mmCIF file of C-alpha atoms and ligand atoms in Angstrom:
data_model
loop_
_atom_site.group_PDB
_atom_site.id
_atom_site.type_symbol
_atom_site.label_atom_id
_atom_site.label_comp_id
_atom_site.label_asym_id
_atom_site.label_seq_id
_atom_site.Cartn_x
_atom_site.Cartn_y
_atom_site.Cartn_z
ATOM 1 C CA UNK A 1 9.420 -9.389 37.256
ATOM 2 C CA UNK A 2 11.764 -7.394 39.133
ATOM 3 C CA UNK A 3 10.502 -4.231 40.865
ATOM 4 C CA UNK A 4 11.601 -0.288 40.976
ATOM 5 C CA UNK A 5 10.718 1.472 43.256
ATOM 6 C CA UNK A 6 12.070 5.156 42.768
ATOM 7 C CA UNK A 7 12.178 6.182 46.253
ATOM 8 C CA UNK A 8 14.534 3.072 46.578
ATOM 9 C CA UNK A 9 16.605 3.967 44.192
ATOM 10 C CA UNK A 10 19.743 6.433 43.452
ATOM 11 C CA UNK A 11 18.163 8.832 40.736
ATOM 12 C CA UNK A 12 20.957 8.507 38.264
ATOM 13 C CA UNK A 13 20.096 4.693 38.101
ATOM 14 C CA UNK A 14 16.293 5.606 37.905
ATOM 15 C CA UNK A 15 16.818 7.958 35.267
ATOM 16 C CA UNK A 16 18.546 5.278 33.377
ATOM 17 C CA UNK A 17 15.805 2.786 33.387
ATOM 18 C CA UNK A 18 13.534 5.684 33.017
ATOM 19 C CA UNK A 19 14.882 6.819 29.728
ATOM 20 C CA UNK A 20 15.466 3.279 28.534
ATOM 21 C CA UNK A 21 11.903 2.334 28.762
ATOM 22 C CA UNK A 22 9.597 5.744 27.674
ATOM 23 C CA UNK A 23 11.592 5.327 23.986
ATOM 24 C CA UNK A 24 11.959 5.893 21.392
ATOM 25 C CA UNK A 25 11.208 10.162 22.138
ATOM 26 C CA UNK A 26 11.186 12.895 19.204
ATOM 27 C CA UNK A 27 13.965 15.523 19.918
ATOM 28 C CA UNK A 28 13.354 18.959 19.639
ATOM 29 C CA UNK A 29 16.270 21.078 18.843
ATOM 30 C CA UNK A 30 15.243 24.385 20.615
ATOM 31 C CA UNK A 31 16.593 27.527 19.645
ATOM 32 C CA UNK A 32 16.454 30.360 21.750
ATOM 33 C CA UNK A 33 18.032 33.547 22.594
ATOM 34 C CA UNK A 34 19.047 35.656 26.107
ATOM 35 C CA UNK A 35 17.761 38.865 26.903
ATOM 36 C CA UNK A 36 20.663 40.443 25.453
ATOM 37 C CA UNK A 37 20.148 38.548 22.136
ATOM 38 C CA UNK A 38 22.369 36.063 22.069
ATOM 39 C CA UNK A 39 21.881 32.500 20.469
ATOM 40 C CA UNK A 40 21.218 29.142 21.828
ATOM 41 C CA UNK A 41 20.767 25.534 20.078
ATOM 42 C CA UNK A 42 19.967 22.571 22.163
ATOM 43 C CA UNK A 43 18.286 19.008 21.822
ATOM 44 C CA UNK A 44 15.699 17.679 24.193
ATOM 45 C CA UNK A 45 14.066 14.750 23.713
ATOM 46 C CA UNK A 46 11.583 15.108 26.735
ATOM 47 C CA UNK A 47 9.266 16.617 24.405
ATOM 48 C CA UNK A 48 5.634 15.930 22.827
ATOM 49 C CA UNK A 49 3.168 17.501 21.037
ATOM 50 C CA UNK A 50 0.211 17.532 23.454
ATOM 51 C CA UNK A 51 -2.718 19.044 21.483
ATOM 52 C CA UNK A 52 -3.584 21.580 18.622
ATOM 53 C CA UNK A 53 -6.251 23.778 19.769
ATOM 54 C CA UNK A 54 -3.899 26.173 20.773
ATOM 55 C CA UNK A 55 -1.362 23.641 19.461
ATOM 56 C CA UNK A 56 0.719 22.814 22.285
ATOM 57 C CA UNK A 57 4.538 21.536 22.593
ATOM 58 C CA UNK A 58 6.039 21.067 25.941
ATOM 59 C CA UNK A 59 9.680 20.170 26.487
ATOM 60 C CA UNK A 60 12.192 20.243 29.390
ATOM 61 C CA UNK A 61 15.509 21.494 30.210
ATOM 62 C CA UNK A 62 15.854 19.668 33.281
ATOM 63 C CA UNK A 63 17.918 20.193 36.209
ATOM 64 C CA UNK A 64 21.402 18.850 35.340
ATOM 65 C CA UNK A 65 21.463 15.195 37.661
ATOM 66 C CA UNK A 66 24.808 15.659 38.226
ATOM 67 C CA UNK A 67 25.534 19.441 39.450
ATOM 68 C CA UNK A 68 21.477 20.220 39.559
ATOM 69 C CA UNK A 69 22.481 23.080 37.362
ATOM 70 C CA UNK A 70 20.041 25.485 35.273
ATOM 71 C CA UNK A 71 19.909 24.570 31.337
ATOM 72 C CA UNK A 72 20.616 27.827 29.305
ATOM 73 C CA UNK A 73 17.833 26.940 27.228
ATOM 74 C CA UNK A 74 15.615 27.221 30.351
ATOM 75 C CA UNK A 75 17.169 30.551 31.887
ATOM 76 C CA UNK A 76 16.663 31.957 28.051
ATOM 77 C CA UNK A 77 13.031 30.791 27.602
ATOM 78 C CA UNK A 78 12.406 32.659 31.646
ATOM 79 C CA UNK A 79 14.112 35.969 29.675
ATOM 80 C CA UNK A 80 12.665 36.054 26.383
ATOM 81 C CA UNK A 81 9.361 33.600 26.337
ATOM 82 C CA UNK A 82 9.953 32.045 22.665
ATOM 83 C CA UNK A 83 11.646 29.397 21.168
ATOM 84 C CA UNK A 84 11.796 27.399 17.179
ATOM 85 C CA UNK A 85 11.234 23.503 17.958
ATOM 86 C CA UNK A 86 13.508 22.184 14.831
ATOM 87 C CA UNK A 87 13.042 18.784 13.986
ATOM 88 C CA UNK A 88 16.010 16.519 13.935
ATOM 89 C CA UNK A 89 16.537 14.177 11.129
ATOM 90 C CA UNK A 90 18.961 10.870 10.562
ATOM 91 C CA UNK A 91 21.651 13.432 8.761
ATOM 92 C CA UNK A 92 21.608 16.005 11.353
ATOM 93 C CA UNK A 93 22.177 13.518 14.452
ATOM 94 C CA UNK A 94 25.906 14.260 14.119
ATOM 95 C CA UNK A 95 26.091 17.926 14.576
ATOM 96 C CA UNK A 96 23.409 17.695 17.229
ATOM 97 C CA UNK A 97 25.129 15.801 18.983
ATOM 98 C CA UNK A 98 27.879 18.223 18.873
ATOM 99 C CA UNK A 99 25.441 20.910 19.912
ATOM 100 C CA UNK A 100 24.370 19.034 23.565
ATOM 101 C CA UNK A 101 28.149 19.854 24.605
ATOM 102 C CA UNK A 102 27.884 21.539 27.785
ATOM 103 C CA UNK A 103 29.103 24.672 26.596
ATOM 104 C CA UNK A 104 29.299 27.659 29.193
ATOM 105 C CA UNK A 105 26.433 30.208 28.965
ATOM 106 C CA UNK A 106 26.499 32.441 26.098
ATOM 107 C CA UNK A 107 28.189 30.567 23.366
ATOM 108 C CA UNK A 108 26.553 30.115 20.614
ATOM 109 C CA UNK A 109 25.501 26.697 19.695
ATOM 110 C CA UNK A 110 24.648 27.035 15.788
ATOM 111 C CA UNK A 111 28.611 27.901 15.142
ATOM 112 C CA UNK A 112 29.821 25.493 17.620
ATOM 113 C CA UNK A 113 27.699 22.514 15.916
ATOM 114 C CA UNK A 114 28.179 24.557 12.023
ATOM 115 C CA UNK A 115 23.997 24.864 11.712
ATOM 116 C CA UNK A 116 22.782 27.873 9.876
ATOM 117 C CA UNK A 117 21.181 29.864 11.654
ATOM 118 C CA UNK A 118 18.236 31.617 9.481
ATOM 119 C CA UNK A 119 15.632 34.299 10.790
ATOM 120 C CA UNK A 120 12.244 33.337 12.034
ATOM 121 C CA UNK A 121 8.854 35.229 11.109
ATOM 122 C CA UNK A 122 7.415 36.080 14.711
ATOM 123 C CA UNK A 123 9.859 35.118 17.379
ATOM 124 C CA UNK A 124 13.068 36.458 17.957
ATOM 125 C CA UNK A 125 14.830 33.246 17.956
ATOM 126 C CA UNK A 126 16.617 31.721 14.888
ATOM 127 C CA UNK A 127 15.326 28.671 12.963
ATOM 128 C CA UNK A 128 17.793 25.655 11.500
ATOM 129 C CA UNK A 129 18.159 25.856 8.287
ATOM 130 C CA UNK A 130 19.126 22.693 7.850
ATOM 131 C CA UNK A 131 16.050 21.160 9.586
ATOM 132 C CA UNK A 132 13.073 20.208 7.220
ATOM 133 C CA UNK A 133 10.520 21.578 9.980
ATOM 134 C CA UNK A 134 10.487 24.255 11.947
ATOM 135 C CA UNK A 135 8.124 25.377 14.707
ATOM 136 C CA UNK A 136 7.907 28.842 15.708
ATOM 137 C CA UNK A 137 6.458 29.175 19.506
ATOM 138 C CA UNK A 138 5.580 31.616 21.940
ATOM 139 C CA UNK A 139 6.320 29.778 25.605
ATOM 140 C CA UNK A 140 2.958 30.504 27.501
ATOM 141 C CA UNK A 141 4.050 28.514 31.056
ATOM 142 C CA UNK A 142 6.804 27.497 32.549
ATOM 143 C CA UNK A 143 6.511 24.615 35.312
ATOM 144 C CA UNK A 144 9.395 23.539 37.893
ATOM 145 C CA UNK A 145 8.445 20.250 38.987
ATOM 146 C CA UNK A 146 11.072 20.642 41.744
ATOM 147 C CA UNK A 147 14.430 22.506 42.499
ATOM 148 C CA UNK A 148 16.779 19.665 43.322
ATOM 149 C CA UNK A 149 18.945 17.407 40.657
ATOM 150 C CA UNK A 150 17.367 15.960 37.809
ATOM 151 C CA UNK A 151 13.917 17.951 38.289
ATOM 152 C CA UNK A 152 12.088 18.718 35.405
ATOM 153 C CA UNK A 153 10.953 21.880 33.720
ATOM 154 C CA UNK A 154 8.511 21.841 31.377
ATOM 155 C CA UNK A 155 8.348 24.676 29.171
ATOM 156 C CA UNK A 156 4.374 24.941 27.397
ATOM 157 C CA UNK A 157 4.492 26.563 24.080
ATOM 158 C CA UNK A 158 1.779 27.313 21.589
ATOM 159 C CA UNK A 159 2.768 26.801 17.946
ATOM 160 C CA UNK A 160 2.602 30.336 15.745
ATOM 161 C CA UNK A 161 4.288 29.303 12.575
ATOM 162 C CA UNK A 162 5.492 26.230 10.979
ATOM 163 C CA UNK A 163 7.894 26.085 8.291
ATOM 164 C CA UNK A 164 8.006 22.308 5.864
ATOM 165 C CA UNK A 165 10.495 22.255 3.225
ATOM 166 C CA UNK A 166 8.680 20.582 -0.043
ATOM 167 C CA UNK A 167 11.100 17.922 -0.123
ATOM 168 C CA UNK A 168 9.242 15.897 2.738
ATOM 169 C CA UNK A 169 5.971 16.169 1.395
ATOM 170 C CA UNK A 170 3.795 14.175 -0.209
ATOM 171 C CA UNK A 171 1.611 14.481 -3.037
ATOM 172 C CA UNK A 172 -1.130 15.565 -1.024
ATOM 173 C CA UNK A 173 0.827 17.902 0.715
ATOM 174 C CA UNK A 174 0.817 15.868 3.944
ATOM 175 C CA UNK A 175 4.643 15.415 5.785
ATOM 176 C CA UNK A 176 5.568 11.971 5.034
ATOM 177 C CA UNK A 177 6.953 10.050 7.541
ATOM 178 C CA UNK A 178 9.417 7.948 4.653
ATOM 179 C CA UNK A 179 10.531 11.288 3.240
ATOM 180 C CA UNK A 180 11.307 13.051 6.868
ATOM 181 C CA UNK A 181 14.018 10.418 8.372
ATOM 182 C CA UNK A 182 13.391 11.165 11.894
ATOM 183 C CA UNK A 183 15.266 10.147 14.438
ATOM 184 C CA UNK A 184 14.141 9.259 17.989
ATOM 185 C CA UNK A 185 16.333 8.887 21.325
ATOM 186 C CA UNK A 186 16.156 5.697 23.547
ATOM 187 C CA UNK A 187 18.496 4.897 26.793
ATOM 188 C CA UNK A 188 21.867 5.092 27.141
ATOM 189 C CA UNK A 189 23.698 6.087 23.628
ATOM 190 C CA UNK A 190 20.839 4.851 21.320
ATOM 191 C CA UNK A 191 19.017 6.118 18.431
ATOM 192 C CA UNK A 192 16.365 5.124 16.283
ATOM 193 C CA UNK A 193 16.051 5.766 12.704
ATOM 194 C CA UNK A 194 12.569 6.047 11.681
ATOM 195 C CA UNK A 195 12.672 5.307 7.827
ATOM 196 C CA UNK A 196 12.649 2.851 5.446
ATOM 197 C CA UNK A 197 11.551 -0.770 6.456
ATOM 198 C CA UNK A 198 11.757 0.313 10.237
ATOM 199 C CA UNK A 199 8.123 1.917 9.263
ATOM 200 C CA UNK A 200 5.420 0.141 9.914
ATOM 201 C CA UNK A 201 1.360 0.865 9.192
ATOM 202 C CA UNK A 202 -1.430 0.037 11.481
ATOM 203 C CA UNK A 203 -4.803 1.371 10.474
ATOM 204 C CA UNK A 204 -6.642 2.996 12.946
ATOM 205 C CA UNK A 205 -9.512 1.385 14.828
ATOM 206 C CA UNK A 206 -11.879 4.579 14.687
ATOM 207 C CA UNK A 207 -15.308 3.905 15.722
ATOM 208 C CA UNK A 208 -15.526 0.784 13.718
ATOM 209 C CA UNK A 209 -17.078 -2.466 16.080
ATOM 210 C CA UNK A 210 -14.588 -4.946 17.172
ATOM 211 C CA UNK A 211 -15.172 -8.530 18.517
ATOM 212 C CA UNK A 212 -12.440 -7.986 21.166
ATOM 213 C CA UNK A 213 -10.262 -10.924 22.181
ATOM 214 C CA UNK A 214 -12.452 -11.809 25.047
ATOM 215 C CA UNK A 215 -15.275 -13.119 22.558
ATOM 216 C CA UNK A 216 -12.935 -15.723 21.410
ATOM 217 C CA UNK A 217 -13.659 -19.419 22.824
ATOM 218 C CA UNK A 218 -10.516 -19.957 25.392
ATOM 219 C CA UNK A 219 -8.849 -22.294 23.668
ATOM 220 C CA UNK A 220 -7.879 -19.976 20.820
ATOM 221 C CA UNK A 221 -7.062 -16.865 23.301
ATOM 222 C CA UNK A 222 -4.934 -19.919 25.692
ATOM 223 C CA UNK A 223 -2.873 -20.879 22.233
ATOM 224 C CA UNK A 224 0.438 -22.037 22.498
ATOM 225 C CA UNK A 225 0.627 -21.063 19.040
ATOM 226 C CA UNK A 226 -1.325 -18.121 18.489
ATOM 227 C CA UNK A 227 0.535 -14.755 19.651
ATOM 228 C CA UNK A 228 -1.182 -11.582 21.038
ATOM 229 C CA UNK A 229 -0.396 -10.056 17.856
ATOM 230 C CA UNK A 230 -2.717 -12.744 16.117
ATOM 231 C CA UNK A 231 -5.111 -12.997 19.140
ATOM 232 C CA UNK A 232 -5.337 -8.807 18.251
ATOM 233 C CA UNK A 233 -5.930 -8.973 14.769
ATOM 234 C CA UNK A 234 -8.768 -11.499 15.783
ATOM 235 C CA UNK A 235 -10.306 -9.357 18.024
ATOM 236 C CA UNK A 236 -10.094 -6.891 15.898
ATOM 237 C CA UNK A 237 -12.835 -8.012 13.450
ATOM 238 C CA UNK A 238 -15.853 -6.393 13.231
ATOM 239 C CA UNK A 239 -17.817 -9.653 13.331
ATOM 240 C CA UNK A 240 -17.704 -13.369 14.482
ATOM 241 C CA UNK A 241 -18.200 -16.117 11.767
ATOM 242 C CA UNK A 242 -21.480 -17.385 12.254
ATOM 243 C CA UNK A 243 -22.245 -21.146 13.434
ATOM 244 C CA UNK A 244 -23.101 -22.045 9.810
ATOM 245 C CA UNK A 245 -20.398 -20.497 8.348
ATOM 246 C CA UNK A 246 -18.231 -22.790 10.921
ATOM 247 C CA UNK A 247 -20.265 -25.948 10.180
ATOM 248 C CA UNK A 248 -19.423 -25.178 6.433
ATOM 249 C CA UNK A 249 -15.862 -25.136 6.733
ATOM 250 C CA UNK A 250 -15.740 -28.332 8.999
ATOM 251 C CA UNK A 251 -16.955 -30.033 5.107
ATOM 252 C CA UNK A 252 -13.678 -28.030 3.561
ATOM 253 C CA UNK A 253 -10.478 -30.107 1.974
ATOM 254 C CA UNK A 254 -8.365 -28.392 4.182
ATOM 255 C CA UNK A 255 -10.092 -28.848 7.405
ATOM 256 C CA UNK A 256 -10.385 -32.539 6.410
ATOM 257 C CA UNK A 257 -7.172 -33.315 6.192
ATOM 258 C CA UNK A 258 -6.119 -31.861 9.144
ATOM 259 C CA UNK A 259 -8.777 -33.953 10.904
ATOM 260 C CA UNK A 260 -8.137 -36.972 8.998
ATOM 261 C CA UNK A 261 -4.630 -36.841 9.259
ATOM 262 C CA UNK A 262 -5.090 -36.669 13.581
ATOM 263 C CA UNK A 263 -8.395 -38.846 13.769
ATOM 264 C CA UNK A 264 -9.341 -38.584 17.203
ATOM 265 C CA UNK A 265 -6.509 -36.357 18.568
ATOM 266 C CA UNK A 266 -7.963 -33.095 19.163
ATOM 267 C CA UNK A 267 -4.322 -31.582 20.470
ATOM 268 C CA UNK A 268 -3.102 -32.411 17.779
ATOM 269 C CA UNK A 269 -5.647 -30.387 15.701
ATOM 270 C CA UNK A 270 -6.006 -27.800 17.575
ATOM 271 C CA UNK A 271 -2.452 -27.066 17.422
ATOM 272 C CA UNK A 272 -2.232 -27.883 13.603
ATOM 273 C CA UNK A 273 -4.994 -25.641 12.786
ATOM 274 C CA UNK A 274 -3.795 -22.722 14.832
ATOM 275 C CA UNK A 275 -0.517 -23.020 12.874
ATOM 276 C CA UNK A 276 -2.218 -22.486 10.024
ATOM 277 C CA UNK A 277 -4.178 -19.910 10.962
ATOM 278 C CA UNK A 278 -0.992 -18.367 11.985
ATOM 279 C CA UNK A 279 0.140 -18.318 8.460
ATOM 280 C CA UNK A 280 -3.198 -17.164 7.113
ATOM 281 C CA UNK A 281 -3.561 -14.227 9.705
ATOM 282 C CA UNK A 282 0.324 -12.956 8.709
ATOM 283 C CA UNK A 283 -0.871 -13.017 5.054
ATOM 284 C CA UNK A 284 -4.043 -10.764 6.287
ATOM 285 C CA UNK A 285 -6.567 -13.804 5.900
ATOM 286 C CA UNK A 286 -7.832 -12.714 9.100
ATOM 287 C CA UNK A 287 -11.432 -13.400 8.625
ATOM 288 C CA UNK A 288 -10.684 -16.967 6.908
ATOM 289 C CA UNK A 289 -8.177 -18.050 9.934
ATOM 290 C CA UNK A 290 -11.209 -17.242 12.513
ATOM 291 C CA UNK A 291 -13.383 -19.536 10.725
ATOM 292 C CA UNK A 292 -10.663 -21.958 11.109
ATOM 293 C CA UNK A 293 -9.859 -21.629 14.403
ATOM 294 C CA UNK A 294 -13.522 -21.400 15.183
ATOM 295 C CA UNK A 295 -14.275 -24.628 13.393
ATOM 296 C CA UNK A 296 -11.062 -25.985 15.613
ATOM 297 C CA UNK A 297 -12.708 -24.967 18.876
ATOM 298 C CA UNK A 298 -16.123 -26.548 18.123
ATOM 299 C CA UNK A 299 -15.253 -29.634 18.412
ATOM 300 C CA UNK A 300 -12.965 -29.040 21.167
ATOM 301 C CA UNK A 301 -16.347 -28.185 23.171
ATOM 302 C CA UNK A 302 -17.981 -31.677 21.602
ATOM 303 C CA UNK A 303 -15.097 -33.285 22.988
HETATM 304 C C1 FMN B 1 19.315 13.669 21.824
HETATM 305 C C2 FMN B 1 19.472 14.405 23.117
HETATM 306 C C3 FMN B 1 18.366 14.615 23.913
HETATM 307 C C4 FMN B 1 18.472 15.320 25.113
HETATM 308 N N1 FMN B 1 17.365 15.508 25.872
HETATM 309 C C5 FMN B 1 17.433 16.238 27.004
HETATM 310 C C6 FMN B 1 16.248 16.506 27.758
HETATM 311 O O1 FMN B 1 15.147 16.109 27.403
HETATM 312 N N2 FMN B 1 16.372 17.273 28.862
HETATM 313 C C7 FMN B 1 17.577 17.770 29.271
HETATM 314 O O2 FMN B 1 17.618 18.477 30.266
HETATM 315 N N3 FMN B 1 18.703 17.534 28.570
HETATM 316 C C8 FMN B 1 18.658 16.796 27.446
HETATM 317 N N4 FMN B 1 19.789 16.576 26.708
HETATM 318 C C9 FMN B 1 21.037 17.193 27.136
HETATM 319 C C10 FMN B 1 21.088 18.675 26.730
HETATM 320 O O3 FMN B 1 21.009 18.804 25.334
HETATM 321 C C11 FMN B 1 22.407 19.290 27.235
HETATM 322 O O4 FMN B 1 22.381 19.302 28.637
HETATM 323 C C12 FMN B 1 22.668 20.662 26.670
HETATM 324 O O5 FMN B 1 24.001 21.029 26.974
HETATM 325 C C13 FMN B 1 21.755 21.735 27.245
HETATM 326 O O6 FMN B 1 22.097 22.931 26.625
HETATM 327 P P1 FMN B 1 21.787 24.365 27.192
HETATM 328 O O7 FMN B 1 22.412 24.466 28.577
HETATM 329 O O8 FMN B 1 22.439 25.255 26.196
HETATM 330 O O9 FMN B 1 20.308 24.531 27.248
HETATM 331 C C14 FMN B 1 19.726 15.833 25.537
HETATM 332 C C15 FMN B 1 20.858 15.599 24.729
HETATM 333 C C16 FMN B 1 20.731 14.897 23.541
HETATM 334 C C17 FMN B 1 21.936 14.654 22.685
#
């Protein structure tokens, strides 16, 4: 493993591995306005959604690392404390792109990037019209982590209104996550696309009991086959076979002719069986592959 150590390290190149590694990050594209009214439209992708009671974004305009300059998005939010979070989907990325230019104060953003800029319900700021959500927010802190290059400033907003076109809903009226296309920043140039059969469901743990991986016998959790992904679906199961269920399977066709087939090699059926609980696991016969395994191990221990 190699090491970083920031205060080691020129902050450009620690900014880079920073930004490679916390990815992929949601982008808002913050709208804002100056004290004399005039329009702003920005992405940042240092930005979360941190809680919902009061429902609280932060994002940051940092420092620029190069000149250590003030974002206008930041000097706007310190003159008129509200902003629309727009979220940016796969067929906005383009235009903004466009919209990150460095422009000099005061231009306006939405006609540089050719958004449209529509009127908001209780903040001065315009929403995108083109975005399927957007989040109107009152800023209620602003914190300057520092004041050289490359400092952060994270600006804390409460949600007040949020506006979902129908088109990414689903029947229940939920956002769905197929339907909104998001896209998400990494390091360097990159993008993610979060659609399609880049998706991916895990179901939520909750309060249900899990085994945990350390209640597996240590040959199974040692496995040269087995991978952690396996090894956490195990663990994941809210019970153990018990020792009969075990001794059952040892009497099954397919144990036997694993064993049969390596009479007296118990590597070689170890490893045999944890292939093929390998298979069974990836086809979600999670509870089946422990007995298998389990069965496996037993007579690893006789051994
Ligand atoms: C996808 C994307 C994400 C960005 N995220 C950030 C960020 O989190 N913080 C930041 O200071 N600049 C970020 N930038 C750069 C700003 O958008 C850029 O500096 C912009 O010109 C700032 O505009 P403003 O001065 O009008 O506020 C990002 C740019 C892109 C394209």
């Amino acid at each position: 493993m190699s090491i970083i150590d920031p205060n080691n390290i020129p902050p450009h190149i620690l900014h880079r591995n920073l930004l490679s590694a916390i990815a992929p990050r949601p982008i808002a594209f913050a709208s804002t306005i100056d004290g004399m009214g005039k329009a702003n439209l920005s992405p940042f992708s240092c930005f979360n959604v941190f809680g919902v009671n009061p429902s609280t974004l932060i994002f940051s305009p940092s420092r620029s690392g190069r000149t250590n300059e003030l974002k206008d998005t930041y000097l706007n939010v310190k003159e008129v404390p509200e902003v629309v979070i727009n979220i940016v989907t796969y067929s906005m990325v383009e235009q903004m792109n466009l919209a990150s230019t460095e422009f000099p104060r005061g231009v306006n953003e939405f006609f540089k990037s050719g958004f449209t800029p529509i009127p908001s319900e209780k903040v001065k700021p315009f929403r995108v019209k083109e975005s399927p959500v957007q989040i109107e927010c009152k800023v209620r802190q602003v914190i300057e982590t520092g004041t050289g290059a490359g400092s952060a400033n994270l600006i804390i907003c409460e949600v007040l209104l949020i506006h979902v076109n129908d088109n990414v809903l689903d029947k229940t009226g939920m956002i769905d996550s197929q339907k909104l296309d998001l896209v998400g920043r990494l390091g360097s140039d990159y993008y993610v696309r979060a659609s399609g059969r880049a998706l991916f469901t895990l179901e939520k743990p909750g309060s249900k009991n899990a085994i945990g991986v350390d209640s597996l016998p240590e040959d199974i959790r040692m496995s040269n086959v087995l991978t952690g992904n396996d090894l956490g679906r195990l663990g994941s199961l809210q019970s153990a076979p018990t020792a009969h269920e075990t001794e059952k399977f040892k009497g099954s066709p397919v144990f036997r002719t694993i064993t049969t087939k390596h009479v007296g090699n118990i590597d070689k059926i170890t490893e045999e069986a944890h292939k093929l609980a390998h298979a069974m696991i990836s086809v979600n016969e999670i509870k089946q592959a422990l007995v298998l395994l389990m069965a496996a191990s037993s007579m690893h221990v006789r051994d």
